[in-house]
Amino acid sequence: METRKVYLDHSATTPVAGEVLEAMTPYFTDMPGNPNSLHRWGREARRGVDEARENVASLIGADAREIVFTGCGSASDNLAIKGAVWADKTGRKHIITSAVEHHAVMDTFKWLGRSGYDVTFLPADEFGMIRPEALRDAIRGDTLLVSVMHANNEVGTINPIEELGAICRERGALFHTDAVQTAGHIPIDVSNLPVDMLTMSAHKMYGPKGIGALYIRRGIKLVPLVHGGGQEYGIRSGTENTAEIVGFGASAILAKKLFEAGEESRVSGLRDKLLDGIESRIPDTFVTGHRTRRLPFHGSVCVKLIEGEGMLLRMDYAGIGVSSGSACTSGSLEPSHVLLAMGLDHATAHGSVRLTLGRDTTDEDIDYVLEKFPPIVEILRKMSPYKGG
Ligand SMILES: Cc1ncc(COP(=O)(O)O)c(C=O)c1O
C-alpha cells in the first residue's frame, strides 16, 4: 500500500531548493575552474564565490569580508571556539558555554576543559533558555569567550542573544553564537547585535550539505585550524568548494525572499495547529521548549510512558519522518542532554519527539499526522513497560 510521505525532520536537514540546485549545477560541469587560477575558468569560479559571499553576508547584515566558508556548521563552531581561544594573548583561561549546546560546541568546550581551560556550563531554564542572569553570575574578569546558541535544535527555543552578547561586551569577553538553526529562518542583523562570531550551515536552509560559514566581526583574530594554501583570508585553507558555496549563496537569496513573502508566519501557523492538535488528542503529552520564543518551523513534544524510538519507527512506517530526542548520533539510549538540562526526568525525556516543518509542509500533511499519531501512541502505551505504574 502506498502511504503518504510527510517529512517533518527539517531541523536535521532540508532538501536542496530547486533554485539552489540550478545555481550550483554549472559549477560541477561547465564551469570547472579553481577560483585561485588566473585564467578565465578560474576568474569565473572566483566570481561565483565572491557573489555567494556577498549574498550570505547580506542575509545576516554582515560585510562580505567578514564571512569565511568552512566545511560545515561543526567546522565553523570549532574554528570560532578553538581559533579564538588559541589566538588570545592575554592569558585568560575561563570560557563559558551552555548545558544545551549542540555537540559541535559542547564537545569542543569539554575538550578544551581537558586541555587546561576552565569551563563553565550555564544552566538552562525549563524551556531550555539561557537566562542573562545566569551569564551575569558566571562571567569573570578572566573570561575569554562565551558561546551560547541562537536557537536550540532539539526544543526550538530562541535565546536572548542581544542581552547575552551585551553582557560579554560589558565584560570584555568574546561572544560566539551557533545560528545553524536560525540563519535563513528568522531575520538576523549582526550590524545591530553584540555578536563577534556566528555559525551558519547551508543544509539547514535549503542549501547543500557539507558547506558552512563563520561570520567573524572585523578586527577579531582567529588562529586557523587548517593550514595550507591560505584561502578564505588564510583562516580556512583548501580549494574552495565552489559549487556548494554558490549553492549557499543561492539559498541565502531565497531565504530573504521568503521572509518578505511571509513564510515565517505560514509555517508557524501550521506548527501551532500541529502542537495544539497533539496536545488535545494525545493525553499526557506536553510541548517541550518555549511556546512563543521558538523557531517558527519547530515542534517538539514529550509523550509520557513511551519511548521516542518506538514512535519514530511507527511514524516512519506510516510515512512520517520525525526524530526522537535521544542521542541518536552516538547510537546510545541516553536521553537528550538538552531535556535533562531542562529538568525532565529520564523516563519522560525518553518520550520526546521532534517534528520540524518545512517550506513544502501543507495543511493536509498536518491533518495526516494528527490522524496517524494518536493511534500509534495508544498502541505503544498498551505495550509500555511503564503502564500501570
Ligand atoms: C545547532 C546546531 N549546530 C551545529 C550543527 C552542525 O551542523 P553541520 O551538520 O553542518 O555540521 C547542527 C546540526 O544539526 C545544529 O543543529
XYZ file of C-alpha atoms and ligand atoms in Angstrom:
405
model
C 0.000 0.000 0.000
C 1.363 3.404 -0.963
C 1.369 5.706 2.066
C 1.553 9.464 2.084
C 5.073 10.807 2.726
C 5.389 13.642 5.210
C 8.935 14.735 6.001
C 8.989 16.525 9.356
C 12.692 16.483 10.142
C 13.826 19.812 8.728
C 15.910 20.576 11.818
C 18.058 17.592 10.863
C 18.365 18.725 7.261
C 16.375 20.338 4.467
C 16.030 19.400 0.797
C 18.091 21.435 -1.663
C 15.742 24.024 -3.197
C 15.264 23.879 -6.988
C 16.729 27.393 -7.448
C 19.774 26.386 -5.399
C 20.427 23.234 -7.395
C 20.064 25.189 -10.623
C 22.595 27.783 -9.469
C 25.109 25.139 -8.381
C 24.948 22.681 -11.253
C 27.090 24.523 -13.845
C 29.956 24.730 -11.347
C 30.187 20.934 -11.353
C 30.333 20.723 -15.138
C 30.652 23.717 -17.495
C 32.489 25.960 -15.031
C 35.184 23.706 -13.604
C 37.742 26.364 -12.656
C 39.658 26.620 -9.434
C 38.849 30.078 -8.043
C 42.557 30.570 -7.355
C 43.558 30.145 -11.019
C 44.252 33.254 -13.056
C 42.702 32.143 -16.367
C 39.096 32.700 -17.414
C 37.855 29.489 -15.798
C 39.432 30.500 -12.534
C 38.081 34.037 -12.737
C 34.582 32.708 -13.446
C 34.727 30.447 -10.383
C 36.106 33.327 -8.278
C 33.152 35.481 -9.353
C 30.765 32.737 -8.197
C 32.468 32.528 -4.786
C 32.578 36.323 -4.379
C 28.900 36.742 -5.221
C 27.929 33.958 -2.854
C 29.950 35.581 -0.081
C 28.056 38.849 -0.694
C 24.718 37.029 -0.543
C 25.473 35.075 2.619
C 26.805 38.261 4.248
C 23.730 40.205 3.218
C 21.411 37.601 4.805
C 22.816 38.493 8.242
C 23.711 42.165 7.726
C 27.460 41.492 7.556
C 30.170 42.687 5.221
C 31.420 40.085 2.711
C 34.942 40.378 4.201
C 33.518 39.070 7.467
C 32.365 35.723 6.023
C 34.623 32.654 5.891
C 33.361 29.481 4.209
C 34.063 26.221 6.035
C 33.268 22.533 5.625
C 30.048 22.556 7.723
C 28.413 24.069 10.793
C 30.513 21.865 13.084
C 33.704 23.116 11.401
C 32.577 26.733 11.898
C 31.884 26.106 15.588
C 35.310 24.507 16.050
C 37.038 27.320 14.176
C 35.272 30.021 16.197
C 35.959 28.444 19.581
C 39.444 26.951 19.208
C 40.533 29.718 16.847
C 39.557 32.465 19.324
C 40.927 30.709 22.387
C 44.276 29.946 20.754
C 44.590 33.470 19.363
C 44.326 35.004 22.837
C 47.415 36.811 24.057
C 46.068 37.939 27.431
C 46.423 34.616 29.243
C 42.732 34.371 30.145
C 41.654 30.763 30.651
C 37.976 30.948 31.564
C 35.442 30.037 28.852
C 31.658 29.746 29.084
C 29.040 27.831 27.147
C 25.620 26.393 27.966
C 24.362 22.999 29.047
C 22.121 22.675 25.966
C 24.526 23.294 23.070
C 24.880 21.105 20.008
C 27.757 18.640 20.392
C 29.870 20.641 17.929
C 30.115 23.325 20.627
C 29.636 21.214 23.747
C 32.335 18.664 22.933
C 34.768 21.357 21.809
C 34.405 23.049 25.199
C 34.766 19.724 27.028
C 37.915 19.015 25.049
C 39.323 22.458 25.867
C 38.425 21.769 29.507
C 40.669 18.690 29.401
C 43.431 20.833 27.865
C 43.691 23.262 30.769
C 40.850 25.742 30.210
C 38.388 26.459 32.989
C 34.926 25.798 31.515
C 31.568 26.915 32.924
C 28.373 25.366 31.543
C 25.453 27.753 32.052
C 22.230 26.117 33.249
C 19.090 26.307 31.119
C 15.623 27.110 32.436
C 12.599 24.820 31.996
C 12.226 25.996 28.374
C 15.857 25.307 27.505
C 16.573 29.039 27.515
C 19.782 30.604 28.810
C 18.871 33.499 31.080
C 21.070 36.617 31.069
C 21.216 36.412 34.902
C 22.951 33.035 34.609
C 25.641 34.597 32.419
C 25.969 37.616 34.739
C 26.604 35.257 37.651
C 29.178 33.191 35.775
C 31.202 35.747 33.809
C 34.510 36.849 35.366
C 37.389 39.201 34.726
C 39.362 36.341 33.165
C 36.527 35.150 30.876
C 37.882 34.983 27.366
C 34.999 33.567 25.342
C 31.272 32.866 25.694
C 29.375 30.662 23.238
C 25.583 30.335 23.504
C 23.454 29.027 20.653
C 20.929 31.312 18.951
C 18.167 28.687 18.967
C 18.164 25.160 20.269
C 17.960 22.365 17.706
C 16.065 19.958 19.962
C 13.403 22.187 21.501
C 13.448 25.239 19.216
C 13.792 27.848 21.982
C 15.359 31.127 20.870
C 17.906 32.600 23.282
C 18.141 36.311 24.157
C 21.465 36.718 22.346
C 21.185 40.535 22.294
C 21.324 40.584 26.095
C 23.866 37.783 26.390
C 26.144 39.497 23.889
C 25.739 42.847 25.661
C 26.951 41.293 28.922
C 30.013 39.914 27.102
C 30.741 43.349 25.610
C 30.477 44.965 29.024
C 32.925 42.456 30.497
C 35.347 42.333 27.560
C 34.701 38.698 26.584
C 34.240 37.491 23.001
C 30.739 36.229 22.121
C 30.064 33.425 19.629
C 26.636 32.105 18.722
C 25.728 28.956 16.822
C 22.971 30.154 14.482
C 22.731 26.935 12.472
C 19.020 26.581 13.266
C 18.118 30.259 12.870
C 20.057 31.527 9.839
C 17.683 31.700 6.891
C 14.662 31.077 9.135
C 14.420 34.213 11.239
C 15.942 37.603 10.425
C 19.438 38.197 11.847
C 21.286 41.510 11.651
C 24.794 41.346 13.069
C 25.250 45.066 12.408
C 22.828 45.572 15.323
C 23.851 42.636 17.500
C 26.705 42.396 20.006
C 27.924 39.164 18.403
C 31.580 38.620 17.439
C 31.241 35.291 15.620
C 28.208 33.472 14.234
C 27.962 29.973 12.756
C 25.779 29.021 9.782
C 25.242 25.818 7.803
C 23.724 25.676 4.310
C 21.962 22.328 4.620
C 19.630 23.645 7.322
C 18.406 26.381 4.972
C 17.673 24.519 1.730
C 21.284 24.549 0.568
C 23.672 21.614 0.113
C 25.233 19.527 2.889
C 28.908 19.947 3.719
C 29.255 23.714 3.478
C 29.236 26.111 6.397
C 30.143 29.711 7.072
C 31.508 31.635 10.001
C 30.837 35.323 10.437
C 33.871 36.894 12.094
C 33.433 40.523 13.090
C 36.078 42.741 11.530
C 39.107 43.038 13.787
C 38.682 39.660 15.558
C 41.748 37.456 15.134
C 41.455 33.667 14.924
C 44.143 31.008 14.683
C 43.405 28.823 11.625
C 42.677 25.140 12.225
C 43.603 24.165 8.652
C 46.916 25.453 7.267
C 47.715 25.322 3.574
C 47.162 27.500 0.531
C 45.844 30.463 2.515
C 42.331 30.514 1.024
C 39.494 32.254 2.891
C 41.775 35.058 4.106
C 44.183 32.459 5.451
C 41.661 31.334 8.054
C 40.499 28.171 6.304
C 42.882 26.788 3.700
C 41.748 24.368 0.997
C 40.442 24.876 -2.542
C 37.031 26.474 -2.229
C 34.049 24.144 -2.642
C 32.824 26.405 -5.435
C 29.553 24.724 -6.380
C 28.411 24.372 -2.785
C 29.458 27.905 -1.905
C 27.381 29.125 -4.867
C 24.509 26.952 -3.599
C 24.843 28.509 -0.140
C 24.643 31.974 -1.702
C 21.522 30.995 -3.670
C 19.882 29.597 -0.543
C 20.559 32.910 1.236
C 18.858 34.886 -1.558
C 15.873 32.557 -1.444
C 15.588 32.752 2.345
C 15.466 36.553 2.160
C 12.722 36.433 -0.490
C 10.710 34.065 1.664
C 10.993 36.299 4.749
C 9.403 39.004 2.639
C 6.693 36.640 1.411
C 5.640 35.778 4.985
C 6.880 32.169 5.085
C 7.681 32.502 8.784
C 4.049 33.110 9.771
C 2.701 30.497 7.330
C 4.884 27.759 8.779
C 4.438 28.817 12.416
C 0.651 28.727 11.887
C 0.885 25.110 10.717
C 3.265 24.272 13.551
C 0.823 25.694 16.117
C -2.002 23.655 14.606
C 0.176 20.547 14.914
C 1.197 21.179 18.521
C -2.322 22.155 19.638
C -3.704 19.081 17.852
C -1.192 16.742 19.506
C -1.800 18.178 22.971
C -5.569 17.974 22.624
C -5.689 14.497 21.046
C -3.000 12.652 22.991
C -3.356 12.625 26.798
C -0.261 13.017 28.994
C 1.647 14.870 26.320
C 3.256 18.284 26.540
C 5.206 20.650 24.326
C 8.909 20.997 25.186
C 10.703 24.298 24.733
C 9.253 27.784 24.755
C 5.807 28.092 23.203
C 6.286 31.528 21.615
C 10.027 32.328 21.707
C 10.717 29.445 19.364
C 11.769 28.711 15.798
C 8.728 29.133 13.513
C 9.048 25.668 11.949
C 9.901 23.768 15.124
C 7.675 21.476 17.154
C 8.772 19.145 19.950
C 6.753 17.164 22.448
C 7.181 14.623 25.224
C 4.728 11.754 25.216
C 4.707 10.226 28.659
C 5.043 6.471 29.306
C 6.574 5.506 25.956
C 9.875 5.879 24.153
C 10.659 8.190 21.275
C 12.357 5.493 19.176
C 9.209 3.350 19.127
C 7.148 6.318 17.972
C 9.742 7.283 15.376
C 9.746 3.808 13.816
C 5.954 3.513 13.722
C 5.628 7.019 12.334
C 8.183 6.084 9.684
C 6.049 3.067 8.774
C 3.098 5.457 8.370
C 5.211 7.595 6.013
C 6.028 10.335 8.526
C 9.654 11.344 9.179
C 10.326 12.692 12.688
C 13.214 12.397 15.115
C 13.433 11.347 18.734
C 15.296 13.223 21.439
C 17.761 10.516 22.378
C 21.387 10.780 21.479
C 20.888 9.045 18.169
C 24.219 10.352 16.885
C 26.106 8.088 19.243
C 23.640 5.216 18.901
C 23.240 5.284 22.678
C 19.972 5.248 24.519
C 20.949 8.054 26.853
C 18.168 10.639 26.871
C 18.923 14.033 25.389
C 21.279 16.230 27.444
C 19.041 19.163 26.486
C 15.887 17.703 28.039
C 17.762 16.604 31.164
C 19.241 20.118 31.497
C 15.660 21.460 31.329
C 14.835 19.390 34.394
C 12.950 16.465 32.831
C 13.443 13.044 34.387
C 14.983 10.217 32.339
C 11.719 8.353 31.673
C 9.872 11.455 30.445
C 12.832 12.602 28.362
C 12.835 9.217 26.616
C 9.361 10.008 25.247
C 10.476 13.022 23.245
C 9.654 13.504 19.581
C 10.728 16.395 17.360
C 8.543 17.388 14.413
C 10.092 20.139 12.304
C 8.144 21.546 9.366
C 9.408 22.924 6.091
C 8.559 25.055 3.086
C 6.710 22.144 1.460
C 4.637 21.196 4.513
C 0.927 21.625 3.863
C -2.228 21.776 5.925
C -3.141 18.297 4.626
C 0.213 16.975 5.868
C -0.586 18.232 9.363
C -4.076 16.656 9.219
C -2.453 13.377 8.195
C -0.008 13.468 11.132
C -2.825 14.321 13.543
C -4.765 11.325 12.240
C -1.850 8.834 12.475
C -0.022 9.926 15.629
C -2.704 9.307 18.340
C -3.367 5.626 17.466
C 0.401 4.976 17.326
C 0.747 6.332 20.852
C -2.245 4.290 22.006
C -0.762 1.023 20.711
C 2.660 1.761 22.187
C 1.168 2.692 25.539
C -0.660 -0.642 25.673
C 2.730 -2.345 25.236
C 4.641 0.039 27.507
C 6.521 -1.447 30.471
C 5.785 1.813 32.343
C 1.996 1.448 32.184
C 0.025 0.941 35.371
C 2.936 2.308 37.412
C 22.577 23.891 16.433
C 23.462 23.110 15.507
N 24.769 23.386 15.454
C 25.602 22.734 14.628
C 25.144 21.741 13.811
C 26.105 21.047 12.921
O 25.982 21.477 11.595
P 26.623 20.596 10.419
O 25.733 19.408 10.261
O 26.606 21.487 9.221
O 27.994 20.243 10.864
C 23.783 21.392 13.840
C 23.270 20.281 13.011
O 22.461 19.503 13.458
C 22.918 22.109 14.695
O 21.620 21.832 14.753
